[in-house]
Coordinates of C-alpha atoms in Angstrom, one line a residue:
X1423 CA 6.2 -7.5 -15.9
X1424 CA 9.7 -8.5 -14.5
X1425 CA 11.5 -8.5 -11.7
X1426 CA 15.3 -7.6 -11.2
X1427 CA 16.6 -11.1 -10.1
X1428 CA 18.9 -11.2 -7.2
X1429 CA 22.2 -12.4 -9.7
X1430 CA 21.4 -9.4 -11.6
X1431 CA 21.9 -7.5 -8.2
X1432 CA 25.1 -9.5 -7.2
X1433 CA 26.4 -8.4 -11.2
X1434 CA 26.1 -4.4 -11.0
X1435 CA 27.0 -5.0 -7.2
X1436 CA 30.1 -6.9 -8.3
X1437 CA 31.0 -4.6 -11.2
X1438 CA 31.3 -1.9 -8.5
X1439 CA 33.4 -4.2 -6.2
X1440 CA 36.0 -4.3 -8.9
X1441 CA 38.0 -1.8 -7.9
X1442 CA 38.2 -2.7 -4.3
X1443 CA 40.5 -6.0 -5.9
X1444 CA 44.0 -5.4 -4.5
X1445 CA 45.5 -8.0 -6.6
X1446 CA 45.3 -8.8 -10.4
X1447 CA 43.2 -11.6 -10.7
X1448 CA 45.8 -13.8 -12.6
X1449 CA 47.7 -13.6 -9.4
X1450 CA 45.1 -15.6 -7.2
X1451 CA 44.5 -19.2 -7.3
X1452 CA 41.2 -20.8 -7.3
X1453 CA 41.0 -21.4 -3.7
X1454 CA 41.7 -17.6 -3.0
X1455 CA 39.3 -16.0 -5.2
X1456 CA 36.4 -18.5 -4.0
X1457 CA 37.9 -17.2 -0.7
X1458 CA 37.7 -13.4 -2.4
X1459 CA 34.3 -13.9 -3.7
X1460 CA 32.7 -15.2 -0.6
X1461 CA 34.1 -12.5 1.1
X1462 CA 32.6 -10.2 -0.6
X1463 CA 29.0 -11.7 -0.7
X1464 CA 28.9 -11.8 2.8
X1465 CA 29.7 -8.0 2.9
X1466 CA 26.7 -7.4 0.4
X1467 CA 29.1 -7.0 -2.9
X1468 CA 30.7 -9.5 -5.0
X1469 CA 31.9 -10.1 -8.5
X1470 CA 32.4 -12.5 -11.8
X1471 CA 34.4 -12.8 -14.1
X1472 CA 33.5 -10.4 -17.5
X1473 CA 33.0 -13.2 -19.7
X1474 CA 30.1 -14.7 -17.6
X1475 CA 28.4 -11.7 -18.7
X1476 CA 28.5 -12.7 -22.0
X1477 CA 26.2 -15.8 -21.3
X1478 CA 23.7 -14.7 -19.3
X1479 CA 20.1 -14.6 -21.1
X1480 CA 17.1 -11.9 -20.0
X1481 CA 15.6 -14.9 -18.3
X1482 CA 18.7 -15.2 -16.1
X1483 CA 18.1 -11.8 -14.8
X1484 CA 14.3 -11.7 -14.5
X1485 CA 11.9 -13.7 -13.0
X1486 CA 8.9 -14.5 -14.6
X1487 CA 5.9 -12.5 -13.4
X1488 CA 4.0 -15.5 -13.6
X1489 CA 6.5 -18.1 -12.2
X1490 CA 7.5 -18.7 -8.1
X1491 CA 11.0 -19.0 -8.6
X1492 CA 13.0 -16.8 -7.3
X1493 CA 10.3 -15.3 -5.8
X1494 CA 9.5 -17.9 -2.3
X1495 CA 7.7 -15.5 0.8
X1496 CA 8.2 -12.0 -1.8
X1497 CA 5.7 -9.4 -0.2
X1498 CA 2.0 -9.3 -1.3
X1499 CA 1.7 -7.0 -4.6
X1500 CA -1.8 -6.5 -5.8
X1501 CA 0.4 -5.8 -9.3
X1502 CA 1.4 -9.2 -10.0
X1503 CA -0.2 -11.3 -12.1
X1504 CA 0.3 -14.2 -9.1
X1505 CA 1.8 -15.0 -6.3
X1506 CA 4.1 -16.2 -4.3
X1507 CA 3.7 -15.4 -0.4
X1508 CA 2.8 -17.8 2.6
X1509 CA -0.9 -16.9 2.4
X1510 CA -1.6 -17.8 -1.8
X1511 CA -2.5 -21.0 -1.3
X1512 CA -5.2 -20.1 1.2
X1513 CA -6.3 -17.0 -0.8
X1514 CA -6.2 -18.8 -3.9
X1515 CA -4.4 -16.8 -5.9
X1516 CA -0.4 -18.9 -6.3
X1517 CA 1.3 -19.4 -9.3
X1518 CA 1.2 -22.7 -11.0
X1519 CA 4.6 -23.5 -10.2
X1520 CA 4.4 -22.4 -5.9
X1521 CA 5.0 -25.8 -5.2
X1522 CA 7.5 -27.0 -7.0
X1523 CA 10.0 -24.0 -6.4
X1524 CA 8.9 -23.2 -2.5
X1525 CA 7.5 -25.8 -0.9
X1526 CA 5.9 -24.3 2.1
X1527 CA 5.9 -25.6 6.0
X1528 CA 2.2 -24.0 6.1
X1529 CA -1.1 -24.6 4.3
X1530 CA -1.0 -26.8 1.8
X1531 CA -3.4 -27.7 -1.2
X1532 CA -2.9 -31.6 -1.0
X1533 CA -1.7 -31.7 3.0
X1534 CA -4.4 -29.9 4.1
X1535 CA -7.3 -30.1 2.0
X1536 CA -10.4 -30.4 3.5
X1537 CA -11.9 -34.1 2.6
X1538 CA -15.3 -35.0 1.6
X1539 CA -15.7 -37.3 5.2
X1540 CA -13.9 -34.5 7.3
X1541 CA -16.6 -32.3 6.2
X1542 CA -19.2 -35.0 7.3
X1543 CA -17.7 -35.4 10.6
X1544 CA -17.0 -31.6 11.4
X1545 CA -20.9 -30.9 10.2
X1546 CA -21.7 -33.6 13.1
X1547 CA -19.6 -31.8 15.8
X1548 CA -21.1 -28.6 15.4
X1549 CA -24.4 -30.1 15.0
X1550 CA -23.9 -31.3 18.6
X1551 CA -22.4 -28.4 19.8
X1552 CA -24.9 -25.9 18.9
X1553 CA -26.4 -25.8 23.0
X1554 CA -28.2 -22.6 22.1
X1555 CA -31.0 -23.7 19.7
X1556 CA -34.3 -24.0 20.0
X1557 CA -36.2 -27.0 21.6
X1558 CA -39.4 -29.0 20.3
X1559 CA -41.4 -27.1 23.2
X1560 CA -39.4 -23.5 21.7
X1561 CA -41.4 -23.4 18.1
X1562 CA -44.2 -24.6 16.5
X1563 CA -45.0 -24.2 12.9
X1564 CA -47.7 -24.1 10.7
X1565 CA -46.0 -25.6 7.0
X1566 CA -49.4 -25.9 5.5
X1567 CA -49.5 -26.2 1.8
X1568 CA -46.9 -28.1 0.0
X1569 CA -46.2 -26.5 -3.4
X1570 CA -45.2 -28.4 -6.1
X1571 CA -42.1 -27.4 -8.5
X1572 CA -44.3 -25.4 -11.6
X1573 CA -46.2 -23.7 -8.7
X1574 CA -43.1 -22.2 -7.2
X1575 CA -43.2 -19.3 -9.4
X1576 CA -47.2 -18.4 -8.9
X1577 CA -46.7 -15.8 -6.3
X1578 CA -50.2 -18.0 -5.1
X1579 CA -50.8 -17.9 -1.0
X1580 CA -52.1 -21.1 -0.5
X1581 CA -51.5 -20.7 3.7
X1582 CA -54.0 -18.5 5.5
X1583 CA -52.3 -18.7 8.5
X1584 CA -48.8 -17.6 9.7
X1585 CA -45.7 -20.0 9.8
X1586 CA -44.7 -19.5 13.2
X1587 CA -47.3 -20.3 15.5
X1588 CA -44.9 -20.1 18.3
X1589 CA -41.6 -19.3 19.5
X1590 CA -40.3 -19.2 22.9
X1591 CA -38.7 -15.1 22.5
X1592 CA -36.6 -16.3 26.1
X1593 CA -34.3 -17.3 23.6
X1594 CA -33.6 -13.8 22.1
X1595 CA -32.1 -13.5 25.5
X1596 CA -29.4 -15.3 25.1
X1597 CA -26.3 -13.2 24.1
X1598 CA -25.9 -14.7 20.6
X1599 CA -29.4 -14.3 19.9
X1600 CA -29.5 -10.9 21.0
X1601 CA -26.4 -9.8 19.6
X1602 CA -27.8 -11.0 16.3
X1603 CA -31.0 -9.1 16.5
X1604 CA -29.5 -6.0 16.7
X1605 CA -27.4 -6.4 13.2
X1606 CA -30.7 -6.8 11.8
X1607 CA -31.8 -2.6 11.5
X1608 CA -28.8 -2.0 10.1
X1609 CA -29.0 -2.0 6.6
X1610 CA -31.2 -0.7 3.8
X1611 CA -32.5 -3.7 1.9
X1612 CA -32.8 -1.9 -1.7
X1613 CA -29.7 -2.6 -3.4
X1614 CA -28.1 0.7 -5.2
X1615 CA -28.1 2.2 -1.9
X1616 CA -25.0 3.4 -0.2
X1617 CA -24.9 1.5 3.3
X1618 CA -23.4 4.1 5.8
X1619 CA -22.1 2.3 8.4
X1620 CA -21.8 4.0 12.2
X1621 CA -19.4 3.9 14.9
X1622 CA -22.6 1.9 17.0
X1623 CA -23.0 -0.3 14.4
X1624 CA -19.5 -1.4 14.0
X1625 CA -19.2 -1.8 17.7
X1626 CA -22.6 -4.4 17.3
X1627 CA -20.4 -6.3 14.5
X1628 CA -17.6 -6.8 17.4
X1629 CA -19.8 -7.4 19.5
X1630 CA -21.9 -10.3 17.5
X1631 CA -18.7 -12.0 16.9
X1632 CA -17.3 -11.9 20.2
X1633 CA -20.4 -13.7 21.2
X1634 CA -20.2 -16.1 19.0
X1635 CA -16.7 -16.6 19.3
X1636 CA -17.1 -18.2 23.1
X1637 CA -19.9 -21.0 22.1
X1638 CA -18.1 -24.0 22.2
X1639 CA -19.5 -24.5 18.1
X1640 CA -17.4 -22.3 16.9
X1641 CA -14.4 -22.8 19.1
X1642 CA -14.5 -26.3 17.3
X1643 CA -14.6 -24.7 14.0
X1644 CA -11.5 -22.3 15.0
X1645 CA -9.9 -25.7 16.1
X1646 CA -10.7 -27.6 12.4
X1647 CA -9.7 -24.5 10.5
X1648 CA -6.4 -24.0 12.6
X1649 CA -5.6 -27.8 12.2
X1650 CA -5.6 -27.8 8.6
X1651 CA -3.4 -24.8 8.4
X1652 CA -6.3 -22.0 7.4
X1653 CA -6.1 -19.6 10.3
X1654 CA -3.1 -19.1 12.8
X1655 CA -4.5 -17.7 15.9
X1656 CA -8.5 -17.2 16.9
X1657 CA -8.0 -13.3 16.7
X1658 CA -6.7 -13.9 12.5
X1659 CA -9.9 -16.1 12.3
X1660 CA -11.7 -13.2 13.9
X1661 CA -10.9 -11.2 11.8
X1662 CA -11.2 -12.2 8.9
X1663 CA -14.8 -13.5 9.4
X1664 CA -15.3 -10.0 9.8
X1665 CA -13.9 -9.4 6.7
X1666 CA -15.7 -11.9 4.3
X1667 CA -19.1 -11.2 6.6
X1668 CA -19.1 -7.6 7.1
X1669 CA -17.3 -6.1 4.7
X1670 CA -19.0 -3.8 2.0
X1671 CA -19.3 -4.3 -1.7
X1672 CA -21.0 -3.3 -4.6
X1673 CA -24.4 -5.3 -6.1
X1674 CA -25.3 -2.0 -7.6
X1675 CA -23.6 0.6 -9.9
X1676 CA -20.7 0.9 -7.7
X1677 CA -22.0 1.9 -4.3
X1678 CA -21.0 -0.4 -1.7
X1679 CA -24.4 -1.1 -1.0
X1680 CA -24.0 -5.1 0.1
X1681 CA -22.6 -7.7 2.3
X1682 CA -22.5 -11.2 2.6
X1683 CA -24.7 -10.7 6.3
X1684 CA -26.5 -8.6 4.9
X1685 CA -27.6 -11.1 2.0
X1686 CA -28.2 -14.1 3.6
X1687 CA -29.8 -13.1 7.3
X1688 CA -31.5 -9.6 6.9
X1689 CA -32.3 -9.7 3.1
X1690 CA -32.3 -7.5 -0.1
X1691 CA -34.7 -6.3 -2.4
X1692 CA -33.0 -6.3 -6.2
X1693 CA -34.8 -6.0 -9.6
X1694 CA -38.4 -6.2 -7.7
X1695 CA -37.7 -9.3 -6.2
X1696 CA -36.4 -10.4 -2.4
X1697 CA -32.9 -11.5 -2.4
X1698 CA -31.2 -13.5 -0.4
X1699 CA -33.3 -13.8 3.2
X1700 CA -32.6 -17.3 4.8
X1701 CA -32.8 -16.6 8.3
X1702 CA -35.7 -18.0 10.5
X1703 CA -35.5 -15.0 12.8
X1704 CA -35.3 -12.5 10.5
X1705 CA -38.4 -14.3 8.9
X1706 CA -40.4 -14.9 12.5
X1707 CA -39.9 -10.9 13.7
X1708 CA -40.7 -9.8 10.3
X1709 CA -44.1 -12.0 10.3
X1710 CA -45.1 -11.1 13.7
X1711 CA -44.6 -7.5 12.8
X1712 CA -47.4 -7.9 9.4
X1713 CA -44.4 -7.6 7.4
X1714 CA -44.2 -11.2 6.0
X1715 CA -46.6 -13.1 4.3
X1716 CA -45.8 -16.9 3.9
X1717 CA -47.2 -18.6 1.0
X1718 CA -46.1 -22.2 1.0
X1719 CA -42.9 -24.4 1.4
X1720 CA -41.5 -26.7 -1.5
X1721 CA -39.4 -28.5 1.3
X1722 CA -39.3 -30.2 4.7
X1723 CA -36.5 -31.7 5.8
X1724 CA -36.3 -34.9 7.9
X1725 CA -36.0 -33.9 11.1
X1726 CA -37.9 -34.3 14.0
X1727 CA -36.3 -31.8 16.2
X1728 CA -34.7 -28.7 15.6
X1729 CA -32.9 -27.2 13.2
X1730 CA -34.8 -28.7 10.6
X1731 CA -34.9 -26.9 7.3
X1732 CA -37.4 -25.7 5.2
X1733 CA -37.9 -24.4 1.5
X1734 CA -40.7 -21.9 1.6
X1735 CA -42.1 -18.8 -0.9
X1736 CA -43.0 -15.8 1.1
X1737 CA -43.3 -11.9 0.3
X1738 CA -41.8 -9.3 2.0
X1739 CA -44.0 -6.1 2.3
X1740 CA -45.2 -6.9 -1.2
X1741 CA -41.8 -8.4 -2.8
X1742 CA -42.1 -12.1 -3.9
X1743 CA -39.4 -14.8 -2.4
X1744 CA -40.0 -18.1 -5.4
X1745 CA -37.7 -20.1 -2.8
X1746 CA -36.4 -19.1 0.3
X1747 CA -34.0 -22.1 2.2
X1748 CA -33.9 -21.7 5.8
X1749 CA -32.8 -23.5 9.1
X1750 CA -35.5 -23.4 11.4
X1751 CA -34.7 -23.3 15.2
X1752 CA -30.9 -23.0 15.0
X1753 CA -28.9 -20.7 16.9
X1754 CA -27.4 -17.8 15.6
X1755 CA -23.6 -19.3 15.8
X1756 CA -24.8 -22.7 14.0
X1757 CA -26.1 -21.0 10.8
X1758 CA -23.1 -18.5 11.1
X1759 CA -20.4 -21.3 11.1
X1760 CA -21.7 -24.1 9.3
X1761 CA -21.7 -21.1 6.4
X1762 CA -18.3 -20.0 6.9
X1763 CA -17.4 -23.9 7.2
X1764 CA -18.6 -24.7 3.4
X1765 CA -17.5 -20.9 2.1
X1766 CA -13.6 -21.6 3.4
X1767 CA -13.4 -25.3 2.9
X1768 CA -16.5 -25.5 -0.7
X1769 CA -16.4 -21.7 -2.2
X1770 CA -18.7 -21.9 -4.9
X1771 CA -19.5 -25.3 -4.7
X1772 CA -21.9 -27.6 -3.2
X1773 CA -20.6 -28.3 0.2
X1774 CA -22.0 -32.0 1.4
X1775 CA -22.6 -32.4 5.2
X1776 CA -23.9 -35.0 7.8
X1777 CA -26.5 -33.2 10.6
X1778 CA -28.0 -35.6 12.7
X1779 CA -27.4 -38.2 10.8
X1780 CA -28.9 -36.3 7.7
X1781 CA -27.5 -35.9 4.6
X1782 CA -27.9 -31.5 3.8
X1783 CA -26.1 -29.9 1.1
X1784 CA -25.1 -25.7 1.4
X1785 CA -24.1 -23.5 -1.4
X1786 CA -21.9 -20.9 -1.2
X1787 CA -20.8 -18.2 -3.9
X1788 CA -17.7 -15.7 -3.7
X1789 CA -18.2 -12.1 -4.4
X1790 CA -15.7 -12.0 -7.6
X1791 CA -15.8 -8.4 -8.5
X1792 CA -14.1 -7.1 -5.6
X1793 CA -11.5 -8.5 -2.6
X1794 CA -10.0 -7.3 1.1
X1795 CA -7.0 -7.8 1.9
X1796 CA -4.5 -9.8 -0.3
X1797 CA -7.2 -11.4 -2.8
X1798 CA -9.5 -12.6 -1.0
X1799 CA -13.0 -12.8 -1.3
X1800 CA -15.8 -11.7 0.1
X1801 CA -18.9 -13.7 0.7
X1802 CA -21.7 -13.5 -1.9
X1803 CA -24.1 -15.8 -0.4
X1804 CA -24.9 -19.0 1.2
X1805 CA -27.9 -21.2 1.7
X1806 CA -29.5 -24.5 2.4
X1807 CA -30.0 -26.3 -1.0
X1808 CA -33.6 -27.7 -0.9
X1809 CA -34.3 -30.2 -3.0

């Protein structure tokens, strides 16, 4: 598909203007008719000589629908085959050539890529900031049975007792926690399912992400994401992480029936099996309500405070979880942006961070079969990869 090019424009606009010439041309030096011609560009109409026409190819008149030039800052068209506009890069979706033909003052893929040791440092900065989590005295847990990797898959419970032998609840309190907790009724878990969203529950989306949007943690995040050109203002970062949280998709036959929060903290049931579900306080209410049973844990990670993470099989009111990554003791804002952290700066990747002094690895997936807004995509999933 083409586009008319703007000297195809000037050409039927000039043809027009040819009668508005009070002079034969022949009577005009060069000077004049440069004079003439300017003239009548800045009025909007202008003209060249006949033969000219005679020269110009089809490529001369259209621009490539795969191609940036003549086509710097053109409006978003979900019709083109790429594009062209200030927010490409960061949407992932430029022609090859954006570069070389536009040049943009904004983000850009080699100025302000996120580095391997950026990511290490940022990882370390939220790590520190996240004030809300839990302390040694909050939680104690009950690990139990280490299963080895063939006995992953044995749907086997080898722990007789609970994993959360206590948790200070004074932290549900707290406005991210409790903001958080109420998300959690929200949805249906069986994929296939239509979600119906309410008014009530959108306000409780707003509301979650208000919350988390005045920790400190994720004020440092805005400020990383801002520097390197990603988001202009906190209210664009809002919403977007709206967007690519909460936003509705379709796991099933074409009912929006998913979403990335909906995946990764509440949990899904798909095929028979427990999808998704890597939130410790999804997984402690569940348990103390008889609807969790934890089997074993594959993983412990090395730290002696909290978070710490865990790999762990469980079933879910009778649906088997093989492994099941989680943070353990984190607040609700430090799982929520260290995701969105690897998901902007590692989409589909393994995104390598410092916590602690830890090395932890996340993986993060794009939804690819459907987008928001111009292109981009909508979280799939995220998680703590356990060794």
């Amino acid at each position: 598909k083409g586009k008319q090019h703007p000297l195809l424009q000037g050409l039927l606009c000039g043809l027009a203007c040819l009668g508005q010439d009070p002079k034969p041309r022949g009577s005009l030096g060069r000077r004049q008719r440069s004079s003439q011609i300017w003239g009548w560009m800045r009025q909007g109409c202008w003209s060249i000589p006949q033969t000219t026409l005679l020269f110009l190819s089809p490529k001369d008149l259209y621009t490539a629908p795969d191609s940036c030039k003549g086509r710097c800052e053109e409006p978003y068209s979900k019709e083109d085959e790429c594009h062209c506009d200030a927010e490409c890069e960061s949407n992932y979706n430029c022609c090859e050539d954006y570069y070389e033909h536009c040049r943009p003052e904004g983000f850009s893929s080699s100025r302000d890529a996120v580095t391997d040791e950026e990511l290490l440092q940022v990882s370390e900065q939220l790590y520190g900031a996240d004030h809300n989590k839990a302390r040694p005295q909050d939680i104690t847990i009950n690990p139990q049975y280490r299963a080895a990797p063939d006995e992953t898959d044995d749907q086997e419970d080898r722990s007789p007792r609970p994993l959360y032998a206590y948790v200070n609840e004074k932290l549900f309190s707290k406005p991210t926690y409790a903001s958080f907790i109420r998300l959690l009724d929200n949805y249906q878990r069986a994929t296939g399912r239509e979600e119906e969203v309410t008014a009530e529950e959108l306000m409780e989306q707003d509301t979650f992400l208000r919350e988390v949007m005045k920790t400190e943690l994720m004020k440092k995040l805005f400020a990383f994401l801002h520097k390197k050109n990603r988001y202009g203002s906190e209210q664009e970062f809002l919403t977007d992480l709206k967007e690519m949280w909460f936003g509705l998709y379709s796991r099933g036959n074409g009912e929006k029936d998913s979403s990335g929060f909906e995946h990764v903290f509440s949990g899904e049931i798909k095929k028979g099996q427990v999808s998704g579900f890597h939130n410790w306080i999804r997984f402690y209410l569940l348990e103390k309500q008889g609807l969790v049973n934890y089997y074993s844990h594959n993983y412990d990670g090395p730290w002696d405070t909290y978070p710490d993470v865990l790999g762990l099989q469980f079933s879910w009111d009778g649906f088997y979880k093989e492994v099941g990554s989680a943070f353990i003791g984190c607040s609700p804002e430090f799982e929520f942006g260290v995701y969105t952290l690897c998901f902007i700066a590692r989409p589909g990747r393994a995104c390598h961070l410092s916590l602690g002094g830890h090395s932890i690895s996340i993986q993060t997936y794009t939804w690819t079969k459907s987008t928001y807004g111009p292109g981009k995509k909508y979280i799939a999933t995220a998680y703590v990869i356990s060794p």
